mmCIF file of C-alpha atoms and ligand atoms in Angstrom:
data_model
loop_
_atom_site.group_PDB
_atom_site.id
_atom_site.type_symbol
_atom_site.label_atom_id
_atom_site.label_comp_id
_atom_site.label_asym_id
_atom_site.label_seq_id
_atom_site.Cartn_x
_atom_site.Cartn_y
_atom_site.Cartn_z
ATOM 1 C CA MET U 1213 96.133 148.294 78.644
ATOM 2 C CA ASN U 1214 92.983 147.302 77.781
ATOM 3 C CA LYS U 1215 90.323 145.777 80.443
ATOM 4 C CA ASP U 1216 90.727 142.286 79.242
ATOM 5 C CA GLN U 1217 94.771 142.479 79.002
ATOM 6 C CA GLY U 1218 94.417 143.705 82.948
ATOM 7 C CA ARG U 1219 91.917 141.160 84.080
ATOM 8 C CA GLU U 1220 93.646 138.407 83.080
ATOM 9 C CA ALA U 1221 97.282 139.392 82.370
ATOM 10 C CA PRO U 1222 99.908 138.265 84.386
ATOM 11 C CA ASN U 1223 100.374 139.218 87.838
ATOM 12 C CA ARG U 1224 103.251 141.428 88.507
ATOM 13 C CA SER U 1225 102.461 142.318 92.251
ATOM 14 C CA LEU U 1226 103.210 138.779 93.613
ATOM 15 C CA ALA U 1227 106.785 138.243 92.541
ATOM 16 C CA ASN U 1228 109.358 138.875 95.288
ATOM 17 C CA SER U 1229 112.694 137.936 93.801
ATOM 18 C CA PRO U 1230 114.023 141.022 91.467
ATOM 19 C CA LYS U 1231 115.544 137.858 89.474
ATOM 20 C CA VAL U 1232 112.119 136.135 88.566
ATOM 21 C CA ASP U 1233 110.446 139.798 87.977
ATOM 22 C CA GLU U 1234 113.084 139.997 84.742
ATOM 23 C CA ALA U 1235 112.720 136.141 84.172
ATOM 24 C CA MET U 1236 109.201 137.406 83.720
ATOM 25 C CA SER U 1237 110.237 140.774 81.670
ATOM 26 C CA ALA U 1238 112.292 138.143 79.776
ATOM 27 C CA LEU U 1239 109.611 135.335 78.924
ATOM 28 C CA LEU U 1240 106.245 137.563 78.526
ATOM 29 C CA ALA U 1241 107.281 140.975 76.460
ATOM 30 C CA GLU U 1242 104.118 143.060 76.447
ATOM 31 C CA ALA U 1243 104.026 142.493 72.668
ATOM 32 C CA ARG U 1244 103.523 138.468 73.618
ATOM 33 C CA LEU U 1245 100.235 139.877 76.431
ATOM 34 C CA ALA U 1246 98.967 141.649 73.730
ATOM 35 C CA ALA U 1247 98.451 138.655 71.381
ATOM 36 C CA ARG U 1248 97.378 136.059 74.155
ATOM 37 C CA TRP U 1249 94.759 138.080 76.034
ATOM 38 C CA SER U 1250 93.839 141.469 74.026
ATOM 39 C CA ASP U 1251 90.235 141.467 72.941
ATOM 40 C CA LEU U 1252 89.550 138.119 74.472
ATOM 41 C CA SER U 1253 86.065 137.545 73.181
ATOM 42 C CA PRO U 1254 83.255 135.829 76.047
ATOM 43 C CA ASP U 1255 82.992 133.033 74.190
ATOM 44 C CA VAL U 1256 86.433 132.317 74.128
ATOM 45 C CA ARG U 1257 87.468 133.378 77.229
ATOM 46 C CA ALA U 1258 84.949 130.419 77.909
ATOM 47 C CA ALA U 1259 85.832 127.681 75.712
ATOM 48 C CA HIS U 1260 89.485 128.397 77.298
ATOM 49 C CA HIS U 1261 88.204 127.944 81.190
ATOM 50 C CA ARG U 1262 86.386 125.429 80.223
ATOM 51 C CA ILE U 1263 89.338 122.968 78.197
ATOM 52 C CA LEU U 1264 91.527 124.072 81.309
ATOM 53 C CA ARG U 1265 88.904 123.072 83.599
ATOM 54 C CA ALA U 1266 88.307 119.130 81.667
ATOM 55 C CA TYR U 1267 92.167 119.113 82.196
ATOM 56 C CA VAL U 1268 91.664 119.521 86.222
ATOM 57 C CA GLU U 1269 88.964 117.405 86.996
ATOM 58 C CA ASP U 1270 89.492 114.689 83.830
ATOM 59 C CA GLY U 1271 93.114 114.507 83.352
ATOM 60 C CA ALA U 1272 92.265 115.148 79.832
ATOM 61 C CA PRO U 1273 91.301 117.352 76.978
ATOM 62 C CA PRO U 1274 87.421 118.265 75.787
ATOM 63 C CA ASN U 1275 87.353 117.154 72.063
ATOM 64 C CA ILE U 1276 87.022 120.333 70.319
ATOM 65 C CA SER U 1277 84.302 119.541 67.837
ATOM 66 C CA GLU U 1278 82.171 119.946 71.369
ATOM 67 C CA PHE U 1279 83.474 123.835 70.716
ATOM 68 C CA PRO U 1280 81.631 126.639 67.603
ATOM 69 C CA CYS U 1281 83.805 127.022 64.455
ATOM 70 C CA GLY U 1282 87.040 128.666 64.770
ATOM 71 C CA ILE U 1283 86.909 129.441 68.447
ATOM 72 C CA GLY U 1284 89.879 126.710 68.301
ATOM 73 C CA ALA U 1285 91.890 128.800 65.643
ATOM 74 C CA GLU U 1286 91.460 131.811 67.380
ATOM 75 C CA LEU U 1287 93.344 129.916 71.096
ATOM 76 C CA SER U 1288 95.851 128.391 69.121
ATOM 77 C CA GLN U 1289 96.491 131.784 67.406
ATOM 78 C CA ARG U 1290 96.826 133.175 70.328
ATOM 79 C CA ASP U 1291 99.492 130.396 71.302
ATOM 80 C CA LEU U 1292 96.177 129.795 74.262
ATOM 81 C CA VAL U 1293 95.908 126.205 73.308
ATOM 82 C CA HIS U 1294 97.060 123.854 69.979
ATOM 83 C CA ILE U 1295 95.167 121.193 68.002
ATOM 84 C CA ARG U 1296 97.590 118.394 66.774
ATOM 85 C CA ASP U 1297 95.367 115.690 63.952
ATOM 86 C CA GLY U 1298 92.170 117.355 65.164
ATOM 87 C CA LYS U 1299 92.643 116.763 68.883
ATOM 88 C CA ILE U 1300 93.924 119.049 71.709
ATOM 89 C CA ALA U 1301 97.366 118.514 71.930
ATOM 90 C CA LEU U 1302 98.162 120.972 74.734
ATOM 91 C CA ALA U 1303 96.545 123.973 77.039
ATOM 92 C CA TYR U 1304 99.083 125.764 79.220
ATOM 93 C CA PRO U 1305 100.253 124.987 81.312
ATOM 94 C CA PHE U 1306 98.930 121.385 80.420
ATOM 95 C CA SER U 1307 100.178 118.953 77.962
ATOM 96 C CA THR U 1308 97.545 115.811 76.779
ATOM 97 C CA ALA U 1309 100.606 113.250 75.827
ATOM 98 C CA VAL U 1310 102.891 112.288 79.249
ATOM 99 C CA THR U 1311 105.400 114.776 79.674
ATOM 100 C CA ASP U 1312 108.707 114.308 82.306
ATOM 101 C CA PHE U 1313 106.280 116.966 84.599
ATOM 102 C CA THR U 1314 103.650 115.350 86.838
ATOM 103 C CA VAL U 1315 101.063 117.255 88.108
ATOM 104 C CA ARG U 1316 98.173 115.705 91.327
ATOM 105 C CA SER U 1317 95.777 117.497 92.505
ATOM 106 C CA THR U 1318 92.488 115.607 94.717
ATOM 107 C CA GLY U 1319 93.001 112.764 92.880
ATOM 108 C CA VAL U 1320 93.305 113.823 88.797
ATOM 109 C CA GLU U 1321 96.992 113.333 87.321
ATOM 110 C CA MET U 1322 98.146 116.005 85.068
ATOM 111 C CA HIS U 1323 101.094 116.554 82.690
ATOM 112 C CA ALA U 1324 102.782 120.267 81.989
ATOM 113 C CA VAL U 1325 104.130 121.187 78.862
ATOM 114 C CA CYS U 1326 107.497 122.369 81.005
ATOM 115 C CA ALA U 1327 108.451 122.845 84.478
ATOM 116 C CA ILE U 1328 107.731 126.394 85.078
ATOM 117 C CA ASP U 1329 104.234 125.375 83.952
ATOM 118 C CA ALA U 1330 103.767 122.120 85.916
ATOM 119 C CA LEU U 1331 104.694 124.344 88.742
ATOM 120 C CA GLY U 1332 101.797 127.441 88.297
ATOM 121 C CA VAL U 1333 98.735 125.050 88.440
ATOM 122 C CA ALA U 1334 98.928 125.679 92.427
ATOM 123 C CA ALA U 1335 98.324 129.144 91.596
ATOM 124 C CA MET U 1336 95.459 128.664 89.059
ATOM 125 C CA ILE U 1337 93.723 125.741 90.334
ATOM 126 C CA GLN U 1338 94.172 127.153 93.812
ATOM 127 C CA ARG U 1339 94.723 124.569 95.224
ATOM 128 C CA GLU U 1340 97.735 122.082 96.974
ATOM 129 C CA THR U 1341 99.245 120.030 94.020
ATOM 130 C CA GLU U 1342 101.547 117.578 94.394
ATOM 131 C CA VAL U 1343 104.929 118.043 91.433
ATOM 132 C CA SER U 1344 106.665 115.853 90.161
ATOM 133 C CA CYS U 1345 109.795 116.207 87.584
ATOM 134 C CA LEU U 1346 112.047 114.130 86.439
ATOM 135 C CA CYS U 1347 115.700 115.572 85.506
ATOM 136 C CA PRO U 1348 116.230 115.677 82.148
ATOM 137 C CA ILE U 1349 120.386 113.976 83.338
ATOM 138 C CA CYS U 1350 119.836 111.677 85.274
ATOM 139 C CA ARG U 1351 116.057 110.508 85.223
ATOM 140 C CA THR U 1352 115.733 111.400 89.494
ATOM 141 C CA PRO U 1353 112.358 112.091 90.429
ATOM 142 C CA MET U 1354 111.692 115.319 92.382
ATOM 143 C CA ALA U 1355 108.941 115.602 94.727
ATOM 144 C CA LEU U 1356 107.584 119.137 95.945
ATOM 145 C CA THR U 1357 103.794 120.255 96.699
ATOM 146 C CA VAL U 1358 102.528 123.800 96.034
ATOM 147 C CA ALA U 1359 100.149 124.724 98.671
ATOM 148 C CA ALA U 1360 96.960 126.077 97.980
ATOM 149 C CA ASP U 1361 98.490 129.549 98.115
ATOM 150 C CA GLY U 1362 99.540 129.117 94.780
ATOM 151 C CA LEU U 1363 103.617 130.308 96.195
ATOM 152 C CA THR U 1364 104.336 127.453 99.801
ATOM 153 C CA ILE U 1365 106.635 124.864 99.252
ATOM 154 C CA THR U 1366 105.693 122.649 102.190
ATOM 155 C CA ASN U 1367 107.676 120.101 101.767
ATOM 156 C CA ALA U 1368 110.572 119.005 98.809
ATOM 157 C CA THR U 1369 112.517 115.543 98.518
ATOM 158 C CA ASP U 1370 115.424 117.469 96.356
ATOM 159 C CA PRO U 1371 115.162 121.844 98.218
ATOM 160 C CA THR U 1372 118.291 122.380 96.523
ATOM 161 C CA ALA U 1373 116.673 121.250 92.799
ATOM 162 C CA ARG U 1374 117.127 123.811 90.402
ATOM 163 C CA VAL U 1375 115.100 125.268 87.695
ATOM 164 C CA TRP U 1376 116.481 126.735 84.381
ATOM 165 C CA THR U 1377 113.756 128.628 82.803
ATOM 166 C CA GLY U 1378 115.217 128.948 78.812
ATOM 167 C CA VAL U 1379 114.716 132.727 76.834
ATOM 168 C CA MET U 1380 114.070 131.865 73.748
ATOM 169 C CA GLU U 1381 112.893 133.531 70.839
ATOM 170 C CA VAL U 1382 109.063 132.604 70.678
ATOM 171 C CA GLY U 1383 107.166 131.669 67.188
ATOM 172 C CA SER U 1384 104.327 131.379 67.514
ATOM 173 C CA CYS U 1385 104.379 127.968 69.995
ATOM 174 C CA ALA U 1386 106.015 128.437 73.258
ATOM 175 C CA ALA U 1387 105.666 124.714 73.934
ATOM 176 C CA ASP U 1388 108.088 123.789 70.753
ATOM 177 C CA SER U 1389 110.460 126.268 71.813
ATOM 178 C CA GLN U 1390 111.099 128.249 75.091
ATOM 179 C CA CYS U 1391 109.697 125.395 77.369
ATOM 180 C CA THR U 1392 111.422 122.917 75.783
ATOM 181 C CA SER U 1393 113.952 125.174 77.844
ATOM 182 C CA MET U 1394 112.106 125.117 81.156
ATOM 183 C CA ARG U 1395 113.754 121.944 82.710
ATOM 184 C CA MET U 1396 114.252 120.899 86.731
ATOM 185 C CA PHE U 1397 116.906 119.760 87.552
ATOM 186 C CA CYS U 1398 118.535 116.630 90.922
ATOM 187 C CA SER U 1399 121.012 119.939 91.367
ATOM 188 C CA PRO U 1400 123.396 123.078 90.134
ATOM 189 C CA GLU U 1401 125.810 119.978 88.191
ATOM 190 C CA HIS U 1402 123.163 118.893 86.451
ATOM 191 C CA LEU U 1403 121.841 121.462 85.272
ATOM 192 C CA GLU U 1404 125.973 122.711 84.290
ATOM 193 C CA VAL U 1405 125.884 119.491 82.563
ATOM 194 C CA TRP U 1406 122.995 120.510 80.236
ATOM 195 C CA ARG U 1407 123.659 124.042 79.468
ATOM 196 C CA SER U 1408 127.609 123.047 78.331
ATOM 197 C CA ASP U 1409 125.820 120.772 75.932
ATOM 198 C CA ARG U 1410 123.751 124.193 74.932
ATOM 199 C CA PRO U 1411 126.464 127.012 74.643
ATOM 200 C CA GLY U 1412 125.022 130.806 74.427
ATOM 201 C CA MET U 1413 122.298 129.391 75.712
ATOM 202 C CA ARG U 1414 119.954 132.852 77.698
ATOM 203 C CA GLY U 1415 118.371 132.072 80.421
ATOM 204 C CA PHE U 1416 117.758 132.540 84.644
ATOM 205 C CA ASP U 1417 118.808 130.127 87.023
ATOM 206 C CA LEU U 1418 116.119 129.690 89.628
ATOM 207 C CA THR U 1419 116.336 127.745 92.845
ATOM 208 C CA LEU U 1420 112.510 125.613 93.283
ATOM 209 C CA GLU U 1421 110.897 128.962 95.316
ATOM 210 C CA GLU U 1422 111.415 131.680 92.260
ATOM 211 C CA GLY U 1423 110.654 128.841 90.248
ATOM 212 C CA VAL U 1424 107.327 128.663 92.037
ATOM 213 C CA GLN U 1425 106.696 132.016 92.275
ATOM 214 C CA LEU U 1426 107.700 132.569 88.467
ATOM 215 C CA GLY U 1427 104.985 130.019 88.037
ATOM 216 C CA ALA U 1428 102.393 130.971 89.932
ATOM 217 C CA GLU U 1429 103.169 135.001 87.839
ATOM 218 C CA ILE U 1430 102.321 133.800 84.682
ATOM 219 C CA PHE U 1431 99.946 131.329 85.746
ATOM 220 C CA ARG U 1432 97.410 132.538 88.560
ATOM 221 C CA ALA U 1433 94.606 134.483 86.026
ATOM 222 C CA PHE U 1434 94.077 132.277 83.459
ATOM 223 C CA LEU U 1435 91.198 130.744 85.128
ATOM 224 C CA ARG U 1436 89.907 133.573 87.023
ATOM 225 C CA GLU U 1437 86.163 134.585 86.194
ATOM 226 C CA ALA U 1438 86.086 138.178 84.564
ATOM 227 C CA ALA U 1439 84.139 139.236 86.972
ATOM 228 C CA GLU U 1440 86.976 138.821 90.649
ATOM 229 C CA PRO U 1441 88.995 142.238 90.288
ATOM 230 C CA GLY U 1442 91.952 141.280 87.485
ATOM 231 C CA PRO U 1443 95.758 141.968 88.469
ATOM 232 C CA GLU U 1444 94.503 145.960 86.991
ATOM 233 C CA ALA U 1445 92.600 146.418 90.777
ATOM 234 C CA ILE U 1446 95.206 144.807 92.839
ATOM 235 C CA ASP U 1447 98.446 146.230 90.934
ATOM 236 C CA THR U 1448 99.784 149.119 91.733
HETATM 237 ZN ZN1 ZN T 1084 120.751 114.567 87.789
#
């Protein structure tokens, strides 16, 4: 693993649930991590951070024309940011379009690409976030607060909600494949209803706590500055 990849690659040491660790391995194989992070230039890294910070501060992305030519294409190729119709449509964990996954922090409302992305925002921005997700079966909103440590749930309207993390073949864009199967359900029963329409789908049935751990593992490093110690310094 080269230096850049180690620095921004997800922090495997955070997981304390074996199921989360297993899900992490299934979702982000080494090859996919390398495609995302290896040899990321300082310019591309800075552009990526600026895009993410715009969602956090303004609830919306910057105009892609503000960036030097080629940066958008490289971020798309790495499946970090996607541009549609000349606009930034998403930069994981954020979606420009409204989704079923809303995140609020310091008065700003953001939308996440999927449930795991919404749950991982607190770890990425190191601020308390309020997450609200809609059950795909009954459209009941479920709310929880994730503390600034990115791992602690301080209150949840539906403590028995389930987070399904589907494992799918990821092409060039996880948002169009994997993320469509990462949902939060009001109850085990509604997860079962949804799964019964998708026989044979592989995935992990997680508690809210496990979903938050997985989100934190994936996103904690996304906004880490190059000068800060990366996971390679923390990991064993
Ligand atoms: Zn439901």
